[in-house]
PDB file of C-alpha atoms in Angstrom:
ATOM      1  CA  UNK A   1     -40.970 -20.578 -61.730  1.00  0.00           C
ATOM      2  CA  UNK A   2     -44.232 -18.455 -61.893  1.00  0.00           C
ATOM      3  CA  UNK A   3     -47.646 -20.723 -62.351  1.00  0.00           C
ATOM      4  CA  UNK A   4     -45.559 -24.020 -61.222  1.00  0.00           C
ATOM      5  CA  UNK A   5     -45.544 -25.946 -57.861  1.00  0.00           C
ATOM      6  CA  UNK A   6     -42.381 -28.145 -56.702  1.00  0.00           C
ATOM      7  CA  UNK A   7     -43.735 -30.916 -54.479  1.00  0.00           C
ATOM      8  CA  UNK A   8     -42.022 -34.153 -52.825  1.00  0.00           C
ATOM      9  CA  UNK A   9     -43.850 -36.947 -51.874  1.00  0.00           C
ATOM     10  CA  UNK A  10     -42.684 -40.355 -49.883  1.00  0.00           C
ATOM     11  CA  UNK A  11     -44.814 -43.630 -50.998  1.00  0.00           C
ATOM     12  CA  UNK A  12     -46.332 -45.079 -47.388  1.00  0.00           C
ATOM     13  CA  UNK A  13     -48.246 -48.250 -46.772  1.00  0.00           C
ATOM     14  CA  UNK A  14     -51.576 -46.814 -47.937  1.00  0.00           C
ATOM     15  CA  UNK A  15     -51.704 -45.579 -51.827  1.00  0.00           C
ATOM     16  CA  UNK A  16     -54.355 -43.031 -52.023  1.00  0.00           C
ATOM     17  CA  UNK A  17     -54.998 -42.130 -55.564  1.00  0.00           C
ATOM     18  CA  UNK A  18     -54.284 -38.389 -57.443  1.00  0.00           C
ATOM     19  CA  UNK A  19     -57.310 -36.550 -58.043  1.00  0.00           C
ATOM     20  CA  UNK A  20     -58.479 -34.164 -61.035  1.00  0.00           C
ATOM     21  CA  UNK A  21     -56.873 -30.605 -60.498  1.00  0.00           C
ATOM     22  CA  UNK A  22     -56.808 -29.264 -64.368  1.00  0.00           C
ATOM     23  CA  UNK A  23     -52.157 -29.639 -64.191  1.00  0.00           C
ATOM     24  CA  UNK A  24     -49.633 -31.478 -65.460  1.00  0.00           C
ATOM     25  CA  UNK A  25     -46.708 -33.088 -63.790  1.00  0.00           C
ATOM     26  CA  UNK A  26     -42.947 -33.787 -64.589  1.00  0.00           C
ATOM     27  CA  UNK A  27     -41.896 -36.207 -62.367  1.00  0.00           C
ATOM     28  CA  UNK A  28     -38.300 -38.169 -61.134  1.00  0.00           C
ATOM     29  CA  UNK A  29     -38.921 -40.983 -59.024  1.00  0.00           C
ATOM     30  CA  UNK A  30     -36.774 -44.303 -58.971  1.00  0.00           C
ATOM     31  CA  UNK A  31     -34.328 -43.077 -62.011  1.00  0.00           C
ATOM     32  CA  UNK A  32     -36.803 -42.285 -64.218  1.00  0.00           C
ATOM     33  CA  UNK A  33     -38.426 -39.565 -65.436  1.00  0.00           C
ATOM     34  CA  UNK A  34     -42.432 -39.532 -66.282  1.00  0.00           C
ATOM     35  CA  UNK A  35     -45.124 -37.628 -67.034  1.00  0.00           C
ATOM     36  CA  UNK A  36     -48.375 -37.465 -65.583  1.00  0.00           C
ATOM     37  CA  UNK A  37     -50.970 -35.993 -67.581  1.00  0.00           C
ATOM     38  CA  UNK A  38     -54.222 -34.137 -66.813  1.00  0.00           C
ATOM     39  CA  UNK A  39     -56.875 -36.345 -65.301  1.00  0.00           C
ATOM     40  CA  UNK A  40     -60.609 -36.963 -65.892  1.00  0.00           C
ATOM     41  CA  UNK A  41     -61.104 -39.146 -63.349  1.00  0.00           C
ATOM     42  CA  UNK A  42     -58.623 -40.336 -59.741  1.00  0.00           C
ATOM     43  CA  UNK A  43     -55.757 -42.149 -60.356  1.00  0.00           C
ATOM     44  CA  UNK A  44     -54.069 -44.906 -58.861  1.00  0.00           C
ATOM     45  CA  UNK A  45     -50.393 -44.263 -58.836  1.00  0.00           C
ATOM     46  CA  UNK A  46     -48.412 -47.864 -59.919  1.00  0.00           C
ATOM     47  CA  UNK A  47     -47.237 -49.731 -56.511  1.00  0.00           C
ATOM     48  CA  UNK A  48     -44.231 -48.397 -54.815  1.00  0.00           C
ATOM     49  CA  UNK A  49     -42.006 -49.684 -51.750  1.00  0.00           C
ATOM     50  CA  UNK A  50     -42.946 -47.481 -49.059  1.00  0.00           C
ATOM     51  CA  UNK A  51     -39.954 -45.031 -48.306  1.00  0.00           C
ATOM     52  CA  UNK A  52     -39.865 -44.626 -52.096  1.00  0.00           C
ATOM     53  CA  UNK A  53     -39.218 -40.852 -52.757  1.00  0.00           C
ATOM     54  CA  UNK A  54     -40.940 -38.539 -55.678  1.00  0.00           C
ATOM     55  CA  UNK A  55     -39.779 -35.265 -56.892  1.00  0.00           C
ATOM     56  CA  UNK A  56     -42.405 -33.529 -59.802  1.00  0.00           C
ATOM     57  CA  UNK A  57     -42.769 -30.171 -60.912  1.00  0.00           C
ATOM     58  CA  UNK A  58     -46.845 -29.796 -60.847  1.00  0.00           C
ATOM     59  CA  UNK A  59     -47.700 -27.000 -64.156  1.00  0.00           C
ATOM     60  CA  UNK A  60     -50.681 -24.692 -63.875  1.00  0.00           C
ATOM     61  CA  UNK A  61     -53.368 -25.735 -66.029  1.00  0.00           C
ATOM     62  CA  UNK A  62     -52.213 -24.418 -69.613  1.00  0.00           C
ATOM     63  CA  UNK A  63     -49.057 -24.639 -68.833  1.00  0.00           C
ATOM     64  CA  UNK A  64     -47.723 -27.746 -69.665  1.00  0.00           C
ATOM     65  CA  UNK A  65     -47.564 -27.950 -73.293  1.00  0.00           C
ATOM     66  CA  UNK A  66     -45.017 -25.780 -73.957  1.00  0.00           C
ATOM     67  CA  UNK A  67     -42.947 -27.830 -71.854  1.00  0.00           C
ATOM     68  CA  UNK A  68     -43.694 -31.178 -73.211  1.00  0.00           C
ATOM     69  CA  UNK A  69     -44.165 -30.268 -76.269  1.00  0.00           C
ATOM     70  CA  UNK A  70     -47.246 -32.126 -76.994  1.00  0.00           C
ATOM     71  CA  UNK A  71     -50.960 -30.516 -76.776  1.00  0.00           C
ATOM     72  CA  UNK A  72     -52.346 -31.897 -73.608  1.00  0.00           C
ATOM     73  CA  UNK A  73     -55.367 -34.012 -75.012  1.00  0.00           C
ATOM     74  CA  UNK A  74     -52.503 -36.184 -76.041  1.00  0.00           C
ATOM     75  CA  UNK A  75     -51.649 -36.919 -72.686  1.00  0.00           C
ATOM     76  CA  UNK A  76     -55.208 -36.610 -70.666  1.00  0.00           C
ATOM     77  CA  UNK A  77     -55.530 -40.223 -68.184  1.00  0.00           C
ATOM     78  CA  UNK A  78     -51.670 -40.672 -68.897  1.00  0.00           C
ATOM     79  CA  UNK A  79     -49.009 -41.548 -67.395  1.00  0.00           C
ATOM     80  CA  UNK A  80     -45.565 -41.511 -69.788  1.00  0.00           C
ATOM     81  CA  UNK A  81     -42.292 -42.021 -69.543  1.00  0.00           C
ATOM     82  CA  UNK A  82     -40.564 -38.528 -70.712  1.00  0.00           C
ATOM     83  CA  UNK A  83     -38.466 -40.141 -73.744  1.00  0.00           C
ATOM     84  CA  UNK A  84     -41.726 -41.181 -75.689  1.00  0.00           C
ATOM     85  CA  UNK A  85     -41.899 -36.933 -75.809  1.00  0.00           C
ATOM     86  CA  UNK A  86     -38.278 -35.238 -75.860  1.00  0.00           C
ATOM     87  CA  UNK A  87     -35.543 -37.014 -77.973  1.00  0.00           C
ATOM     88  CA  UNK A  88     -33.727 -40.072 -76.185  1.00  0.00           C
ATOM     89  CA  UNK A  89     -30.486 -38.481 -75.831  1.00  0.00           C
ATOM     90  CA  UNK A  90     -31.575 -35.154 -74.241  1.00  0.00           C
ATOM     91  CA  UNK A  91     -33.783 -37.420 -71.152  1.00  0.00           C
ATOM     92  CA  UNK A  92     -30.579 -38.862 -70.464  1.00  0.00           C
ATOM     93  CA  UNK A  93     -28.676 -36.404 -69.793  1.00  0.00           C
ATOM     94  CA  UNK A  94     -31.333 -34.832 -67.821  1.00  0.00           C
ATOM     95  CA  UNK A  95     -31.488 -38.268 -66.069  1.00  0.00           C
ATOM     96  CA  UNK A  96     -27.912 -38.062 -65.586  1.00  0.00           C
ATOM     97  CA  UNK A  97     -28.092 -34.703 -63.915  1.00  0.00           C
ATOM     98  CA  UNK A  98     -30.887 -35.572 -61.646  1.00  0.00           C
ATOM     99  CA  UNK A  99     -28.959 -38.331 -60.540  1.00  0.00           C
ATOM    100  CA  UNK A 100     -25.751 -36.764 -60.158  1.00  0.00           C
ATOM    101  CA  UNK A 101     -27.274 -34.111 -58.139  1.00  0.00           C
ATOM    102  CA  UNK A 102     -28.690 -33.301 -54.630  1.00  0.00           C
ATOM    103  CA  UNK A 103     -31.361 -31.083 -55.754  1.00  0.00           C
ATOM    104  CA  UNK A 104     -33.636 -32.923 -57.910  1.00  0.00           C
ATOM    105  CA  UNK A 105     -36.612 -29.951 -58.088  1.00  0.00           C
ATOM    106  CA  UNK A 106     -34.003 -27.619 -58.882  1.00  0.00           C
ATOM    107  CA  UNK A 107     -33.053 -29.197 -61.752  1.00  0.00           C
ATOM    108  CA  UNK A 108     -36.681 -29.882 -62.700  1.00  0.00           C
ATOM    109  CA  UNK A 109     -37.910 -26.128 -62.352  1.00  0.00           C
ATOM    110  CA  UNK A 110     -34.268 -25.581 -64.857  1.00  0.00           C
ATOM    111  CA  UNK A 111     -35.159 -27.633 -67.842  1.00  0.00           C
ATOM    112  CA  UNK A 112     -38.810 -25.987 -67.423  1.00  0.00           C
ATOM    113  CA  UNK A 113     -37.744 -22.631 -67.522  1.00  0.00           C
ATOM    114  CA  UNK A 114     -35.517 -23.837 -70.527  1.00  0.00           C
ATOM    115  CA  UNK A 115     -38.266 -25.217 -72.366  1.00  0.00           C
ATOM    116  CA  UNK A 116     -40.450 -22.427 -71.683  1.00  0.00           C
ATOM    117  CA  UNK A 117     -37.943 -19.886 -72.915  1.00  0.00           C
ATOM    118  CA  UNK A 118     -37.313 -22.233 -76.143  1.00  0.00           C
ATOM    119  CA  UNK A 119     -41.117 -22.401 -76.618  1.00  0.00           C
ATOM    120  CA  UNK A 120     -41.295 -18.422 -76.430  1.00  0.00           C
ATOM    121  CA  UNK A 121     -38.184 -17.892 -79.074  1.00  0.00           C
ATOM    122  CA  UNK A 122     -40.269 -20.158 -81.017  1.00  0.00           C
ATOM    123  CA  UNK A 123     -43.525 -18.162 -80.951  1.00  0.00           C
ATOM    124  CA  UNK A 124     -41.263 -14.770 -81.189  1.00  0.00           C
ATOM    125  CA  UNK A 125     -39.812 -16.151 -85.002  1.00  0.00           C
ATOM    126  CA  UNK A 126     -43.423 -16.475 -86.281  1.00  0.00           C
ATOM    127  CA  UNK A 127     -45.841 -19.372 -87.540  1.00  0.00           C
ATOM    128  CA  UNK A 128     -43.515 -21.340 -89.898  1.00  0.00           C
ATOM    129  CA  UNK A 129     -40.672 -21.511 -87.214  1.00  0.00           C
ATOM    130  CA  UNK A 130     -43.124 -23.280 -84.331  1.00  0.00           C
ATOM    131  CA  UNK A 131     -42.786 -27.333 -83.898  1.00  0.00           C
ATOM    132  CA  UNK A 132     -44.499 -27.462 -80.844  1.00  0.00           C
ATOM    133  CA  UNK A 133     -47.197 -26.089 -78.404  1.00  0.00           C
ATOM    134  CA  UNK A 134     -46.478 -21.939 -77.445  1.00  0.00           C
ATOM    135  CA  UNK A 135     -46.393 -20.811 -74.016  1.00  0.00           C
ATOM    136  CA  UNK A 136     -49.030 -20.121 -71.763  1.00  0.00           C
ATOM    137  CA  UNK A 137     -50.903 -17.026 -73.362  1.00  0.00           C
ATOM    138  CA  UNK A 138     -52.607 -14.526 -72.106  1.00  0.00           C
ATOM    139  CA  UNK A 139     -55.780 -15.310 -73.584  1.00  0.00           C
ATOM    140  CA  UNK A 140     -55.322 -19.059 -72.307  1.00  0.00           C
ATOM    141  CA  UNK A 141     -54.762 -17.645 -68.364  1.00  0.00           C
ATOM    142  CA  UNK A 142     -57.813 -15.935 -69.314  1.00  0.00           C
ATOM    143  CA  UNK A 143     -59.984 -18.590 -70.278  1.00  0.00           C
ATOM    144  CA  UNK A 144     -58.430 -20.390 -67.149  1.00  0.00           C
ATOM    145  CA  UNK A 145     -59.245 -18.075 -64.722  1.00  0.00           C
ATOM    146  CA  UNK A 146     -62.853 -17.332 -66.132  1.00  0.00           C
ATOM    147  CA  UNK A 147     -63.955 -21.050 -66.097  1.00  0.00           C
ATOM    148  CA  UNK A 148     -62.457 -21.312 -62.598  1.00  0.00           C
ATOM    149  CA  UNK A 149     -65.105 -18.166 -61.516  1.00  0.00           C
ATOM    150  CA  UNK A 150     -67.842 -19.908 -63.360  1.00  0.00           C
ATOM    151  CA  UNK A 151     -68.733 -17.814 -66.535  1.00  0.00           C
ATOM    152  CA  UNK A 152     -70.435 -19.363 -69.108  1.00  0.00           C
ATOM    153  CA  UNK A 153     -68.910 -21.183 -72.124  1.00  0.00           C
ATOM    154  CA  UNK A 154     -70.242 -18.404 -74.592  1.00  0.00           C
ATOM    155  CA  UNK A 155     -69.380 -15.843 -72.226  1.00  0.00           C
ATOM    156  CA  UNK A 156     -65.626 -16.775 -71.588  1.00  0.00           C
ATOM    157  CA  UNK A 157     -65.849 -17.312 -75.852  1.00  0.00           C
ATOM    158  CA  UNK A 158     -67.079 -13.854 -76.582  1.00  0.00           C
ATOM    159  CA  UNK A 159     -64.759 -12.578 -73.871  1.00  0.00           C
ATOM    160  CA  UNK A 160     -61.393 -14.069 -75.387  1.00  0.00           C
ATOM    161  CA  UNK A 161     -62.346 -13.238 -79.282  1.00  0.00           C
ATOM    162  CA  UNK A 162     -63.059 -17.034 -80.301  1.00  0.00           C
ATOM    163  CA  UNK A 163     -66.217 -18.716 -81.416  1.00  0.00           C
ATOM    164  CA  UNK A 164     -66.790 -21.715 -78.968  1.00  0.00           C
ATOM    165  CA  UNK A 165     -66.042 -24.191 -81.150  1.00  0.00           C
ATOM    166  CA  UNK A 166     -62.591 -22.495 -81.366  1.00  0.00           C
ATOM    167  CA  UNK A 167     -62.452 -22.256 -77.847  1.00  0.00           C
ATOM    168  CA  UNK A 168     -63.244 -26.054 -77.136  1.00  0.00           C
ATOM    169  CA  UNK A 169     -60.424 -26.897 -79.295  1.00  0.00           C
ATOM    170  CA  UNK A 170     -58.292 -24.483 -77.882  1.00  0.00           C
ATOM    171  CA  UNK A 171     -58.743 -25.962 -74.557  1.00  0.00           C
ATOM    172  CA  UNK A 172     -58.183 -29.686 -75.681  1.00  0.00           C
ATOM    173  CA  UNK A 173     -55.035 -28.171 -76.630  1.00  0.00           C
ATOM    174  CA  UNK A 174     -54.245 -26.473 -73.784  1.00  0.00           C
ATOM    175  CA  UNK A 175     -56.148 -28.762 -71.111  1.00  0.00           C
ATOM    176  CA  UNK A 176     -56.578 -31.919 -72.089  1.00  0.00           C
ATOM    177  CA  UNK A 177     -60.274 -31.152 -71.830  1.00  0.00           C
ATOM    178  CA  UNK A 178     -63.018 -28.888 -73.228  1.00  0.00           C
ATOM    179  CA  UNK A 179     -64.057 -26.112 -71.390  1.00  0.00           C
ATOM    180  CA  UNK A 180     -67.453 -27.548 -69.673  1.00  0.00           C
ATOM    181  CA  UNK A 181     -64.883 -30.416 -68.201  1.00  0.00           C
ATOM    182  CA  UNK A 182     -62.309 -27.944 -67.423  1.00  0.00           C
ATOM    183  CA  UNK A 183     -64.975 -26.100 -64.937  1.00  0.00           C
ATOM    184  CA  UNK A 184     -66.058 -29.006 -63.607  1.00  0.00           C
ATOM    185  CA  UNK A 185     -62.596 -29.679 -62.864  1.00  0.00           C
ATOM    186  CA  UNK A 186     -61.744 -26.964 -61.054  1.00  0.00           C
ATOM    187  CA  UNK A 187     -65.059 -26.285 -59.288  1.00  0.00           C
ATOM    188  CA  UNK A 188     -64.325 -29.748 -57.576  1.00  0.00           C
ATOM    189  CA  UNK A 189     -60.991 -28.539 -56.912  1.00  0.00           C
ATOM    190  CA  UNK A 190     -62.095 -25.562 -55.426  1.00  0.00           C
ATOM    191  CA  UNK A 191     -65.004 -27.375 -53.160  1.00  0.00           C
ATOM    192  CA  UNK A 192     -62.428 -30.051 -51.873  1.00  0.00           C
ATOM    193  CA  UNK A 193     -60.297 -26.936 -50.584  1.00  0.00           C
ATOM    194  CA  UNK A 194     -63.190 -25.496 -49.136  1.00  0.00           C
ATOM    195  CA  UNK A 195     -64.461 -28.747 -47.055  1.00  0.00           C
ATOM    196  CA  UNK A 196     -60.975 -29.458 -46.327  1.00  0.00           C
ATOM    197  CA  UNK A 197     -61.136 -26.021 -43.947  1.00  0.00           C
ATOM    198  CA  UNK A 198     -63.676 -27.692 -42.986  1.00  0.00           C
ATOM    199  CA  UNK A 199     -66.673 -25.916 -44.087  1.00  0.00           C
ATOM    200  CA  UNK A 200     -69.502 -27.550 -43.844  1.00  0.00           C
ATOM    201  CA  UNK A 201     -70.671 -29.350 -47.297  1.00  0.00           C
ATOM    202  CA  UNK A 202     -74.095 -27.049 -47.611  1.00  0.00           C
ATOM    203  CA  UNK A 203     -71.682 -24.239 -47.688  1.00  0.00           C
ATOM    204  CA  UNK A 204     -69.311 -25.977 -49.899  1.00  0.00           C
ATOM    205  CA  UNK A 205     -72.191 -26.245 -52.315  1.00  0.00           C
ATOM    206  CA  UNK A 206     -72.835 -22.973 -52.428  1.00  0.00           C
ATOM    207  CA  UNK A 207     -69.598 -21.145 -51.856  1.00  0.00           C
ATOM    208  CA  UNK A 208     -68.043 -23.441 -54.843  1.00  0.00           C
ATOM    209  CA  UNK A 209     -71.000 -22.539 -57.335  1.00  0.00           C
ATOM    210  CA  UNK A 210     -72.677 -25.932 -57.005  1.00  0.00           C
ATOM    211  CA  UNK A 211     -77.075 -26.130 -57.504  1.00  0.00           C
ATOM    212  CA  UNK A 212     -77.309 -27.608 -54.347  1.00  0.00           C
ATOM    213  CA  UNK A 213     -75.151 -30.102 -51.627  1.00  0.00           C
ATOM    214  CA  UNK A 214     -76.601 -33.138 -53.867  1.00  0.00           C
ATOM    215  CA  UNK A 215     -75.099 -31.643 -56.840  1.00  0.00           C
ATOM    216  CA  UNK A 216     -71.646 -31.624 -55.002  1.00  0.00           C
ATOM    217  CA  UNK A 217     -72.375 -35.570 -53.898  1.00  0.00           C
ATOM    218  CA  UNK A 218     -72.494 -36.360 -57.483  1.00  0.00           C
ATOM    219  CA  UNK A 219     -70.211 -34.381 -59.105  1.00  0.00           C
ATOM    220  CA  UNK A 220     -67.078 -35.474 -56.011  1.00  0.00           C
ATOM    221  CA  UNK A 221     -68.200 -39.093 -56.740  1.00  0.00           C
ATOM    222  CA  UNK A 222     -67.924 -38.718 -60.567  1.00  0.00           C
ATOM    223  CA  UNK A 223     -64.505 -37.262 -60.713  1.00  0.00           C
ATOM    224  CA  UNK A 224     -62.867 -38.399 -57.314  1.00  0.00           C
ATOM    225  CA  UNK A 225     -64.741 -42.010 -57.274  1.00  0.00           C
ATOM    226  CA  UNK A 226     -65.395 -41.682 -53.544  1.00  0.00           C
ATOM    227  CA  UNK A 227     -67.749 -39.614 -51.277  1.00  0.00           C
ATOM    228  CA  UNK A 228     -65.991 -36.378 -50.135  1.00  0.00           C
ATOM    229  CA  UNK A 229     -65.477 -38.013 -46.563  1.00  0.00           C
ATOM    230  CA  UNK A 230     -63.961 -40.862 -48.115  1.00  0.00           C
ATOM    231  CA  UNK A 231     -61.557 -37.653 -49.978  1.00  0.00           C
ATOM    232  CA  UNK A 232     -61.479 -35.921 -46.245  1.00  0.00           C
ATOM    233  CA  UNK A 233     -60.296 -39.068 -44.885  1.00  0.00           C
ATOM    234  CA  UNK A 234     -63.202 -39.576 -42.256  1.00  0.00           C
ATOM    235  CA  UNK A 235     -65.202 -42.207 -44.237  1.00  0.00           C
TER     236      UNK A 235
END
C-alpha cells in the first residue's frame, strides 16, 4: 500500500515512548484494535507484559483520514479504540479476522486499501455524496512535501491555490496540526534520522534547516521531552 509502513513491534522491559513523526497508526495488539493519532509531543505507550506483540499499519502524514474517517485534529495526542470511529459491528468482524488469521498486517494493509478505495468512490460521486474525509490529494502531498523542504507558510499557500488561513485549516484536517507545527514536526523527524547516522549535531543543525545546534537542543527537547542523546540512546 503506497505512502503506508507495516511495522511489528515486541513490548521489552524498558518502554521508550513514540515520538512526533506527522502519521497515523492502525494498530492490533492484545485483541483489540486502536488508533494512535498524530502527536505533538512523545508518548508513553500504556504498560504491556514484555513479549507482548504489536502489529500497526503506520499512514503517511495526510493519509489517515480517509481511512478513519475522522479529520485528524480529532484524533491529535490520542490514542482510541477503533469502534469509537467505524460502526461496532464492522470492528468485529475485522477483529474476528485478525484473530482468525496468521497474517495480521495483511489484513490491516486490506481494510486500508478498502477504505481508501470507498473514500475515493466517495469523492468520484461529488460533494453531496461525501460522509467522511477524501483521500490523500494531490494538493495535500504537496503541501506535505513542501513543509518537509522548508518553504514558507505563504509560499507553500500561494503554491497550492489557498489563502493561509485556508491552508491552516486544511492541515488541521489533514494533520492534526497547522502547518508551522507540521514543519516543525518533520524537521525534527528529519534531524533525528540524520544524528542517528550519526552525524554530528552541528551538522544536524544545519543539514535539517535548523538556525543553529542550540536551536536543534530546544526544538528535540520540546517535542521529544529528552536531549537528542537521551533519543540516541547514549544519555
Amino acid at each position: 500500500m503506497s505512502g503506508a509502513v507495516l511495522w511489528t513491534h515486541t513490548t521489552s522491559a524498558t518502554t521508550r515512548p513514540v515520538l512526533p513523526d506527522g502519521c497515523t497508526d492502525l494498530i492490533w495488539s492484545e485483541g483489540r484494535l486502536l488508533v494512535a493519532g498524530p502527536d505533538t509531543g512523545p508518548h508513553l505507550p500504556d504498560a504491556a507484559p514484555p513479549g507482548t506483540r504489536h502489529t500497526g499499519l503506520r499512514f503517511a502524514p495526510g493519509q489517515g483520514p480517509a481511512v478513519f474517517g475522522v479529520p485528524a485534529r480529532e484524533l491529535r495526542d490520542l490514542r482510541v479504540p477503533l469502534a469509537d470511529l467505524w460502526p461496532a459491528a464492522q470492528v468485529r468482524e475485522l477483529a474476528g479476522r485478525m484473530a482468525a488469521g496468521g497474517a495480521p498486517g495483511r489484513v490491516l494493509e486490506e481494510t486500508a486499501v478498502a477504505r481508501l478505495r470507498a473514500a475515493a468512490d466517495r469523492t468520484a460521486s461529488g460533494p453531496a455524496a461525501r460522509s467522511a474525509p477524501p483521500p490523500r490529494s494531490g494538493r495535500t502531498a504537496a503541501i506535505a512535501a513542501a513543509l518537509d523542504r522548508g518553504h514558507p507558510v505563504a509560499e507553500v499557500a500561494r503554491a497550492v491555490a489557498l489563502s493561509e488561513r485556508q491552508l491552516h485549516r486544511h492541515c488541521l484536517d489533514a494533520f492534526g496540526y497547522g502547518p508551522k507545527t507540521l514543519t516543525r514536526v518533520l524537521r525534527f523527524v528529519r534531524a533525528l534520522g540524520l544524528a542517528r547516522s550519526g552525524m554530528p549535531y552541528a551538522h544536524v543543525a544545519a543539514c535539517a534547516g535548523y538556525a543553529d545546534q542550540a536551536h536543534l537542543a530546544r526544538e528535540v527537547k520540546a517535542l521529544a521531552g529528552a536531549p537528542m542523546g537521551v533519543l540516541l540512546g547514549s544519555g
